[in-house]
XYZ file of N, CA and C in Angstrom:
483
model
N 98.627 -9.082 38.348
C 97.392 -8.389 38.669
C 97.692 -7.218 39.595
N 97.088 -6.065 39.333
C 97.294 -4.911 40.222
C 96.770 -5.182 41.631
N 97.479 -4.659 42.614
C 97.056 -4.831 44.002
C 97.597 -3.692 44.853
N 97.030 -3.537 46.042
C 97.544 -2.602 47.046
C 97.138 -3.097 48.422
N 97.770 -2.533 49.450
C 97.482 -2.898 50.837
C 96.798 -1.737 51.544
N 95.829 -2.068 52.383
C 95.166 -1.081 53.239
C 95.732 -1.286 54.640
N 96.347 -0.243 55.188
C 96.948 -0.325 56.518
C 96.477 0.863 57.356
N 96.719 0.790 58.629
C 96.433 1.890 59.535
C 97.660 2.060 60.432
N 98.487 3.032 60.113
C 99.722 3.237 60.876
C 100.093 4.710 60.880
N 101.040 5.058 61.723
C 101.546 6.426 61.793
C 103.052 6.377 62.015
N 103.699 7.491 61.748
C 105.144 7.584 61.905
C 105.463 7.871 63.376
N 106.165 6.956 64.015
C 106.497 7.081 65.442
C 107.338 8.325 65.715
N 108.237 8.632 64.801
C 109.106 9.796 64.973
C 108.291 11.091 64.923
N 107.328 11.154 64.019
C 106.465 12.336 63.938
C 105.611 12.468 65.199
N 105.180 11.335 65.766
C 104.411 11.383 67.009
C 105.266 11.951 68.141
N 106.544 11.555 68.204
C 107.450 12.090 69.231
C 107.639 13.593 69.039
N 107.765 14.029 67.790
C 107.896 15.463 67.522
C 106.629 16.218 67.925
N 105.471 15.643 67.660
C 104.212 16.287 68.019
C 104.082 16.428 69.534
N 104.493 15.402 70.279
C 104.426 15.464 71.746
C 105.394 16.530 72.270
N 106.594 16.613 71.691
C 107.555 17.652 72.103
C 107.008 19.051 71.834
N 106.396 19.241 70.674
C 105.814 20.545 70.343
C 104.661 20.876 71.287
N 103.855 19.889 71.613
C 102.733 20.110 72.526
C 103.246 20.498 73.914
N 104.333 19.858 74.379
C 104.935 20.226 75.665
C 105.395 21.676 75.652
N 106.066 22.070 74.567
C 106.553 23.457 74.478
C 105.402 24.449 74.431
N 104.339 24.097 73.719
C 103.197 25.012 73.626
C 102.513 25.184 74.977
N 102.338 24.083 75.717
C 101.682 24.165 77.024
C 102.515 25.002 77.994
N 103.835 24.872 77.943
C 104.677 25.636 78.861
C 104.751 27.115 78.503
N 104.428 27.460 77.261
C 104.485 28.874 76.877
C 103.113 29.548 76.902
N 102.043 28.775 77.061
C 100.705 29.369 77.074
C 100.441 30.108 78.375
N 99.721 31.225 78.262
C 99.442 32.064 79.414
C 98.552 31.361 80.431
N 97.565 30.593 79.970
C 96.643 29.934 80.901
C 97.267 28.734 81.619
N 98.499 28.374 81.261
C 99.214 27.294 81.955
C 100.416 27.816 82.749
N 100.505 29.128 82.955
C 101.617 29.694 83.731
C 101.513 29.226 85.185
N 102.612 28.706 85.707
C 102.656 28.247 87.089
C 101.953 26.919 87.320
N 101.571 26.253 86.259
C 100.868 24.965 86.364
C 101.829 23.859 85.946
N 101.815 22.786 86.717
C 102.657 21.634 86.393
C 101.873 20.721 85.446
N 102.067 20.919 84.138
C 101.358 20.132 83.131
C 102.377 19.602 82.126
N 102.210 18.325 81.733
C 103.183 17.762 80.792
C 102.592 16.604 79.995
N 103.219 16.342 78.866
C 102.919 15.191 78.018
C 104.117 14.250 78.083
N 103.872 12.947 78.111
C 104.940 11.960 78.089
C 104.572 10.878 77.090
N 105.482 10.622 76.155
C 105.249 9.579 75.156
C 105.914 8.288 75.620
N 105.117 7.226 75.712
C 105.630 5.905 76.092
C 105.178 4.910 75.037
N 106.088 4.528 74.155
C 105.821 3.622 73.033
C 104.661 4.143 72.202
N 103.473 3.551 72.342
C 102.339 3.976 71.528
C 101.219 4.593 72.353
N 101.579 5.249 73.457
C 100.576 5.967 74.229
C 101.194 7.250 74.779
N 100.343 8.239 74.959
C 100.762 9.537 75.481
C 100.077 9.740 76.828
N 100.875 10.056 77.845
C 100.346 10.328 79.185
C 100.215 11.841 79.348
N 99.027 12.310 79.692
C 98.798 13.722 79.975
C 98.699 13.875 81.481
N 99.353 14.883 82.007
C 99.333 15.096 83.446
C 99.155 16.586 83.717
N 98.178 16.918 84.562
C 97.901 18.313 84.914
C 97.341 18.352 86.334
N 96.946 19.547 86.765
C 96.433 19.693 88.125
C 94.934 19.419 88.221
N 94.169 19.804 87.189
C 92.716 19.556 87.182
C 92.303 19.013 85.817
N 91.123 18.396 85.767
C 90.730 17.762 84.508
C 90.335 18.766 83.429
N 89.975 19.986 83.798
C 89.703 21.025 82.795
C 90.954 21.297 81.964
N 92.099 21.290 82.619
C 93.363 21.500 81.908
C 93.678 20.317 81.002
N 93.274 19.113 81.401
C 93.480 17.940 80.546
C 92.733 18.091 79.229
N 91.513 18.643 79.288
C 90.739 18.844 78.059
C 91.443 19.824 77.127
N 92.001 20.888 77.706
C 92.746 21.848 76.890
C 94.003 21.206 76.314
N 94.677 20.394 77.124
C 95.891 19.721 76.650
C 95.568 18.717 75.544
N 94.413 18.097 75.626
C 93.983 17.155 74.600
C 93.812 17.863 73.254
N 93.240 19.063 73.287
C 93.103 19.851 72.059
C 94.464 20.227 71.487
N 95.396 20.598 72.365
C 96.744 20.950 71.921
C 97.410 19.738 71.265
N 97.297 18.578 71.900
C 97.894 17.361 71.346
C 97.276 17.003 69.998
N 95.961 17.089 69.907
C 95.269 16.769 68.653
C 95.752 17.700 67.532
N 95.855 18.988 67.821
C 96.312 19.953 66.812
C 97.755 19.681 66.391
N 98.601 19.336 67.335
C 100.013 19.049 67.004
C 100.136 17.779 66.170
N 99.341 16.757 66.489
C 99.382 15.529 65.704
C 98.934 15.787 64.266
N 97.867 16.548 64.120
C 97.373 16.869 62.780
C 98.400 17.679 62.011
N 99.046 18.624 62.678
C 100.062 19.448 62.015
C 101.253 18.618 61.560
N 101.543 17.516 62.246
C 102.667 16.647 61.877
C 102.253 15.540 60.910
N 101.015 15.584 60.416
C 100.571 14.631 59.412
C 100.048 13.313 59.956
N 99.680 13.284 61.227
C 99.124 12.072 61.837
C 97.620 12.272 61.970
N 96.861 11.309 61.488
C 95.408 11.387 61.529
C 94.929 11.336 62.982
N 94.070 12.266 63.359
C 93.594 12.343 64.742
C 92.686 11.174 65.109
N 92.192 10.442 64.109
C 91.324 9.302 64.401
C 92.091 8.135 65.010
N 93.421 8.195 65.002
C 94.188 7.105 65.619
C 94.261 7.264 67.142
N 93.758 8.371 67.668
C 93.781 8.601 69.111
C 92.643 7.837 69.794
N 92.991 7.016 70.780
C 92.014 6.310 71.606
C 92.105 6.932 72.997
N 91.173 7.813 73.305
C 91.237 8.610 74.532
C 90.586 7.846 75.682
N 91.361 7.600 76.723
C 90.865 6.905 77.913
C 90.236 7.932 78.864
N 89.535 7.452 79.874
C 88.930 8.336 80.861
C 90.008 8.925 81.770
N 89.824 10.186 82.201
C 90.812 10.779 83.107
C 90.750 10.145 84.495
N 91.927 10.093 85.136
C 92.034 9.571 86.496
C 92.365 10.760 87.404
N 91.459 11.071 88.321
C 91.636 12.205 89.218
C 92.062 11.699 90.585
N 93.175 12.255 91.078
C 93.642 11.854 92.407
C 94.117 13.099 93.147
N 93.256 13.653 93.953
C 93.588 14.791 94.807
C 94.338 15.915 94.122
N 95.660 15.789 94.030
C 96.511 16.868 93.532
C 96.708 16.808 92.021
N 96.677 15.622 91.454
C 96.990 15.446 90.023
C 95.804 14.864 89.257
N 95.766 15.177 87.991
C 94.818 14.565 87.069
C 95.635 13.964 85.935
N 95.362 12.715 85.618
C 96.114 12.028 84.566
C 95.137 11.461 83.543
N 95.626 11.371 82.307
C 94.822 10.784 81.251
C 95.751 10.116 80.249
N 95.307 8.988 79.734
C 96.113 8.277 78.751
C 95.429 8.369 77.391
N 96.247 8.602 76.363
C 95.772 8.604 74.986
C 96.589 7.556 74.244
N 95.940 6.465 73.866
C 96.630 5.415 73.117
C 96.587 5.772 71.637
N 97.715 5.616 70.971
C 97.788 5.867 69.535
C 97.671 4.516 68.835
N 96.518 4.287 68.204
C 96.236 2.987 67.589
C 97.008 2.833 66.289
N 97.567 1.654 66.121
C 98.317 1.346 64.919
C 97.962 -0.074 64.490
N 97.689 -0.271 63.228
C 97.316 -1.586 62.726
C 95.817 -1.797 62.787
N 95.333 -2.633 61.884
C 93.913 -2.978 61.864
C 93.704 -4.235 62.690
N 92.807 -4.179 63.667
C 92.513 -5.420 64.375
C 91.522 -6.235 63.547
N 91.242 -7.434 63.966
C 90.468 -8.375 63.161
C 89.083 -7.839 62.814
N 88.394 -7.245 63.784
C 87.027 -6.764 63.523
C 87.033 -5.586 62.545
N 88.018 -4.686 62.675
C 88.110 -3.552 61.745
C 88.426 -4.043 60.343
N 89.328 -5.019 60.222
C 89.684 -5.564 58.912
C 88.474 -6.240 58.273
N 87.692 -6.975 59.060
C 86.492 -7.612 58.531
C 85.489 -6.574 58.046
N 85.379 -5.463 58.774
C 84.473 -4.389 58.374
C 84.913 -3.789 57.035
N 86.211 -3.585 56.856
C 86.727 -3.036 55.602
C 86.431 -4.001 54.451
N 86.675 -5.290 54.661
C 86.408 -6.291 53.625
C 84.916 -6.327 53.289
N 84.061 -6.243 54.309
C 82.613 -6.269 54.096
C 82.158 -5.065 53.272
N 82.734 -3.885 53.543
C 82.378 -2.688 52.775
C 82.817 -2.821 51.311
N 83.988 -3.414 51.111
C 84.488 -3.591 49.745
C 83.595 -4.562 48.981
N 83.202 -5.654 49.611
C 82.354 -6.649 48.946
C 80.954 -6.092 48.693
N 80.458 -5.255 49.575
C 79.125 -4.664 49.402
C 79.100 -3.665 48.244
N 80.258 -3.154 47.860
C 80.311 -2.176 46.766
C 80.135 -2.819 45.400
N 80.209 -4.153 45.318
C 80.025 -4.917 44.083
C 81.079 -4.597 43.018
N 82.243 -4.098 43.438
C 83.353 -3.886 42.504
C 84.036 -5.221 42.243
N 84.649 -5.342 41.090
C 85.288 -6.613 40.725
C 86.706 -6.669 41.282
N 86.783 -6.776 42.604
C 88.064 -6.888 43.305
C 87.942 -7.964 44.384
N 89.093 -8.464 44.815
C 89.130 -9.416 45.917
C 89.870 -8.749 47.075
N 89.361 -8.951 48.278
C 90.000 -8.399 49.477
C 90.326 -9.547 50.422
N 91.566 -9.561 50.920
C 92.002 -10.615 51.829
C 92.646 -9.979 53.051
N 92.332 -10.521 54.210
C 92.956 -10.048 55.447
C 94.287 -10.763 55.596
N 95.359 -9.986 55.765
C 96.695 -10.553 55.955
C 97.320 -9.912 57.188
N 97.070 -10.500 58.333
C 97.606 -9.961 59.586
C 96.918 -8.656 59.950
N 97.698 -7.576 59.990
C 97.155 -6.268 60.346
C 96.939 -5.387 59.123
N 96.796 -5.997 57.959
C 96.517 -5.230 56.747
C 95.547 -6.016 55.883
N 94.963 -5.330 54.913
C 94.033 -5.937 53.976
C 94.610 -5.743 52.577
N 94.791 -6.837 51.853
C 95.294 -6.759 50.487
C 94.115 -6.811 49.525
N 94.089 -5.858 48.590
C 93.027 -5.774 47.597
C 93.650 -6.006 46.230
N 93.105 -6.946 45.467
C 93.596 -7.227 44.116
C 92.427 -7.150 43.146
N 92.740 -6.767 41.928
C 91.720 -6.676 40.889
C 92.373 -6.650 39.522
N 91.581 -6.842 38.476
C 92.131 -6.866 37.125
C 92.411 -5.471 36.599
N 91.609 -4.509 37.031
C 91.751 -3.147 36.506
C 92.231 -2.193 37.605
N 93.102 -1.319 37.196
C 93.601 -0.296 38.107
C 92.478 0.638 38.547
N 91.540 0.907 37.653
C 90.418 1.799 37.970
C 89.553 1.236 39.095
N 89.382 -0.086 39.122
C 88.608 -0.703 40.203
C 89.292 -0.493 41.549
N 90.619 -0.611 41.558
C 91.365 -0.404 42.809
C 91.242 1.043 43.271
N 91.290 1.970 42.327
C 91.145 3.380 42.689
C 89.728 3.676 43.180
N 88.752 2.960 42.653
C 87.373 3.103 43.136
C 87.250 2.628 44.584
N 87.966 1.563 44.925
C 87.967 1.065 46.304
C 88.578 2.113 47.230
N 89.681 2.723 46.794
C 90.320 3.767 47.614
C 89.365 4.923 47.861
N 88.691 5.394 46.813
C 87.772 6.522 46.987
C 86.561 6.129 47.830
N 86.122 4.870 47.725
C 85.016 4.387 48.549
C 85.385 4.445 50.033
N 86.592 3.985 50.379
C 87.011 3.948 51.784
C 87.373 5.328 52.317
N 87.781 6.241 51.443
C 88.085 7.609 51.887
C 86.830 8.444 52.042
N 85.755 8.084 51.336
C 84.538 8.886 51.293
C 83.734 8.840 52.571
N 82.552 9.415 52.488
C 81.674 9.513 53.658
C 81.177 8.158 54.133
N 81.015 7.203 53.229
C 80.538 5.879 53.607
C 81.626 4.986 54.157
N 82.843 5.498 54.217
C 83.978 4.696 54.678
C 84.021 4.562 56.184
N 84.877 3.680 56.672
C 84.987 3.478 58.124
C 85.655 4.667 58.812
N 85.388 4.809 60.092
C 85.984 5.888 60.882
C 87.360 5.464 61.384
N 88.236 5.119 60.463
C 89.584 4.664 60.790
C 90.591 5.482 59.997
N 91.779 5.683 60.543
C 92.825 6.342 59.752
C 93.470 5.314 58.815
N 93.057 5.295 57.563
C 93.557 4.302 56.616
C 94.584 4.910 55.668
N 95.602 4.121 55.342
C 96.585 4.494 54.332
C 96.623 3.357 53.317
N 96.977 3.721 52.094
C 97.056 2.750 51.018
C 98.498 2.715 50.543
N 99.125 1.554 50.645
C 100.526 1.466 50.230
C 100.765 0.187 49.444
N 101.978 0.020 48.983
C 102.413 -1.164 48.246
C 101.568 -1.367 46.981
N 101.285 -0.251 46.276
C 100.490 -0.318 45.058
C 101.319 -0.945 43.947
N 100.846 -2.017 43.383
C 101.547 -2.737 42.300
C 100.652 -2.748 41.072
N 101.288 -2.540 39.928
C 100.512 -2.508 38.703
C 100.750 -3.734 37.859
């Protein structure tokens, strides 16, 4: 039976490249001349550090643009509140990877509500969809990519015919 997996992940190496590019862009921008501003990647989170929180907002836009340019969906960014401490302003951006239980249940619920002849099962941090027809599976993909789909960065892999 044809099947595929619904996952939510990004390439760690591309994220590191995006952070490096964002660092270079901030250091070459005119509005950041003489300002101590930097991005630091730590596993699956990016630390932004600047002098004031206005600069953090600009740095956030730079990071978002670099991630998109490297093929990483910007919806995987979980932006925390900035922490202001006298001289420095810091902000953490967590890069979400994997579907948690509630998100996976939401995806399964949307698939079942579509009344397509497919079965969806939660398997850890992914959802496996199986059906008799390949066209039904492609309909599920277009349903989740469309406007009625969840606000998650979803990828479809392990397609078997």
